[in-house]
Amino acid sequence: MISLQNITKVYDGSDVPALDGVSIDIPDGDIFGIIGISGAGKSTLVRCINLLERPTSGHVIVDGTDVTDLTGAELRAYRRRVAMIFQGFGLLAQKTALDNVCFPFLASNGRVTADDRAKASELLARVGLADKADSYPAQLSGGQQQRVAIARALACDPEYILCDEATSALDPASTQQILDLLRQINEETGTTILVITHSMDVVERICKNVTVLVHGKVVEQGPVEQVFADPQDETTKALLGRVSWNA
Amino acid sequence: MPNVTEFVSEYGGLLAQGTVDTLAMLFVSTALAYVLGIAIGVVLYVTSPTGLRPMPAFNAVLGWIVNMTRSIPFIILLVALMPFTRAIVHTTIGVVGVTPPLVVSAAPFVARMIEQSLAEVPRDAIEAAEACGASIPRIVRSALLPEALPSIVRGVSITLISVLGYTAIAGAVGAGGLGDIAIRYGYYRYEDEVMVVTVILLVVLVQVIQSTCDVIANRIDHRK
């Protein structure tokens, strides 16, 4: 279980904390949503979990171990347990889809074996891109690129997948595909998935639990049905209102 | 065309030797400058305040040294480095004697070009590599440099062409090569034909370098 304890992040040269005493428990096997408007601190929060960003104070506890201050090989080993998917896909443009999926093997072992390549091919098939192994990212649609990124995330058999606005750059059909894929992965492997989004729609379609973040603070937390049925906070109401207005 | 035949028989050997010398100076010193420049450029990128391993003070000092070296005019650097050049290659003239100052002059230039090429690599691709648990040397070798390669190759043409300019300047202190011929025959001896032909050869070299690098860069770039 990932347990965030009183996470505060203040960027250099800023008086306003990006995160202000955030405490969240993310149960194993969950699809957990963190929602907020732009600038609420969602991305900072998710980047604190895999320590791309170091919290100014507070602790990230994973399965009872404090990982907040990990460095070097221990940090890299921890990061392989926590895969990440980005809004901009984060693929290497000069590598084929297959080589992108093989990158985590290269990162952990310094080489890519025939077995690794076979596993990467299976993962590409798993995300429906068996025929795109030799394509470069620029030859793929946004949805296809994000599926390559998901295959890459799965390469290390992660216990957690962090999705930072993973569908925000995609059209509705691709969004649906990606969300379905994430749900299947969660059901089949039990991988815990953390979904960072500004879209209530995404939360409604995929998440079991949700946390609402406003100005770096948790203002509401609970099962999705409960938060949706009876929102307490004004921002939650606004986020919900905007969705119904859009629809 | 008896004039052409005469010209070739009189200056053909000289110009051929000059071209070979120029190419030798150009490619040897550029290659060495890239060995140094890639290392310095990567360190500049990695240690920048927003880099993978920020070391602002070290980065500032290194940046300052690079800028300082770049700000010294090549002809001054050439002369100032003569004791150093003599110490390592035992001569200060000819192709060999001019290689050390060419390298010292081009390396910081290359370092900045490399830094620039690396900075063009999208941030999230590098963060994704980091999030996969890759070490910094691994990110540099397997993600950063391969991603930046087309841009680096385009930079090579710019570097080669400016080093070509330096080799001509080096001709003034007896480095050999086309620049040397242009000065000795064309400038001191008023043999305009020789000067014109050396200039034509230099123009052709520049065109060939630029076109070759463009073709290679486009061929290896998979972003389209």
Tab-separated table of C-alpha atoms in Angstrom, chain A residues 47 50 52 75-77 79-80 82-84 86-95 103-104 106-111 136-139 152 156, chain B residues 53 121-139 141-144 146-151 220-224:
chain	number	residue	atom	x	y	z
A	47	ARG	CA	5.766	12.992	-9.032
A	50	ASN	CA	7.997	8.056	-7.604
A	52	LEU	CA	10.841	12.565	-9.593
A	75	LEU	CA	15.747	4.507	-5.676
A	76	ARG	CA	16.031	2.977	-9.149
A	77	ALA	CA	14.821	-0.411	-7.861
A	79	ARG	CA	10.998	3.206	-9.374
A	80	ARG	CA	10.734	-0.085	-11.236
A	82	VAL	CA	6.074	2.118	-9.610
A	83	ALA	CA	5.555	2.633	-13.338
A	84	MET	CA	4.370	5.941	-14.716
A	86	PHE	CA	2.514	10.639	-18.900
A	87	GLN	CA	0.134	13.031	-20.607
A	88	GLY	CA	2.682	13.522	-23.401
A	89	PHE	CA	3.415	9.750	-23.564
A	90	GLY	CA	7.147	10.216	-22.920
A	91	LEU	CA	8.207	7.837	-25.687
A	92	LEU	CA	11.675	7.965	-27.215
A	93	ALA	CA	11.058	9.295	-30.729
A	94	GLN	CA	14.164	7.677	-32.230
A	95	LYS	CA	13.305	4.190	-31.003
A	103	PHE	CA	13.772	0.333	-22.382
A	104	PRO	CA	12.957	-0.696	-18.787
A	106	LEU	CA	17.869	-1.826	-20.557
A	107	ALA	CA	17.452	0.454	-17.544
A	108	SER	CA	17.496	-2.375	-15.031
A	109	ASN	CA	19.956	-4.866	-16.586
A	110	GLY	CA	22.044	-2.772	-18.945
A	111	ARG	CA	21.075	-5.016	-21.863
A	136	TYR	CA	8.286	4.786	-34.637
A	137	PRO	CA	6.156	6.932	-32.298
A	138	ALA	CA	5.648	9.583	-34.981
A	139	GLN	CA	3.954	6.963	-37.149
A	152	ARG	CA	6.448	-0.079	-21.400
A	156	CYS	CA	8.780	-4.330	-15.131
B	53	ARG	CA	21.878	16.118	-11.272
B	121	VAL	CA	15.027	16.496	-26.322
B	122	PRO	CA	11.511	16.614	-24.854
B	123	ARG	CA	11.568	16.687	-21.088
B	124	ASP	CA	8.918	14.022	-20.606
B	125	ALA	CA	10.835	11.426	-22.647
B	126	ILE	CA	13.761	11.872	-20.271
B	127	GLU	CA	11.526	11.816	-17.198
B	128	ALA	CA	9.941	8.624	-18.498
B	129	ALA	CA	13.398	7.074	-18.751
B	130	GLU	CA	14.114	8.257	-15.207
B	131	ALA	CA	10.793	6.836	-14.013
B	132	CYS	CA	11.774	3.456	-15.530
B	133	GLY	CA	14.591	3.356	-12.981
B	134	ALA	CA	17.412	4.201	-15.403
B	135	SER	CA	20.651	5.575	-13.946
B	136	ILE	CA	21.975	8.909	-15.197
B	137	PRO	CA	24.766	7.340	-17.315
B	138	ARG	CA	22.172	4.989	-18.804
B	139	ILE	CA	19.790	7.872	-19.557
B	141	ARG	CA	23.806	6.845	-23.303
B	142	SER	CA	20.530	5.143	-24.215
B	143	ALA	CA	18.000	7.968	-24.230
B	144	LEU	CA	19.482	11.471	-24.377
B	146	PRO	CA	20.265	8.795	-29.344
B	147	GLU	CA	17.283	11.167	-29.157
B	148	ALA	CA	19.500	14.170	-29.828
B	149	LEU	CA	21.497	12.467	-32.602
B	150	PRO	CA	19.825	14.075	-35.646
B	151	SER	CA	20.326	17.498	-34.082
B	220	ILE	CA	18.395	8.900	-39.056
B	221	ASP	CA	15.600	11.171	-37.815
B	222	HIS	CA	12.415	9.180	-37.118
B	223	ARG	CA	10.304	12.084	-35.916
B	224	LYS	CA	8.284	12.230	-39.125
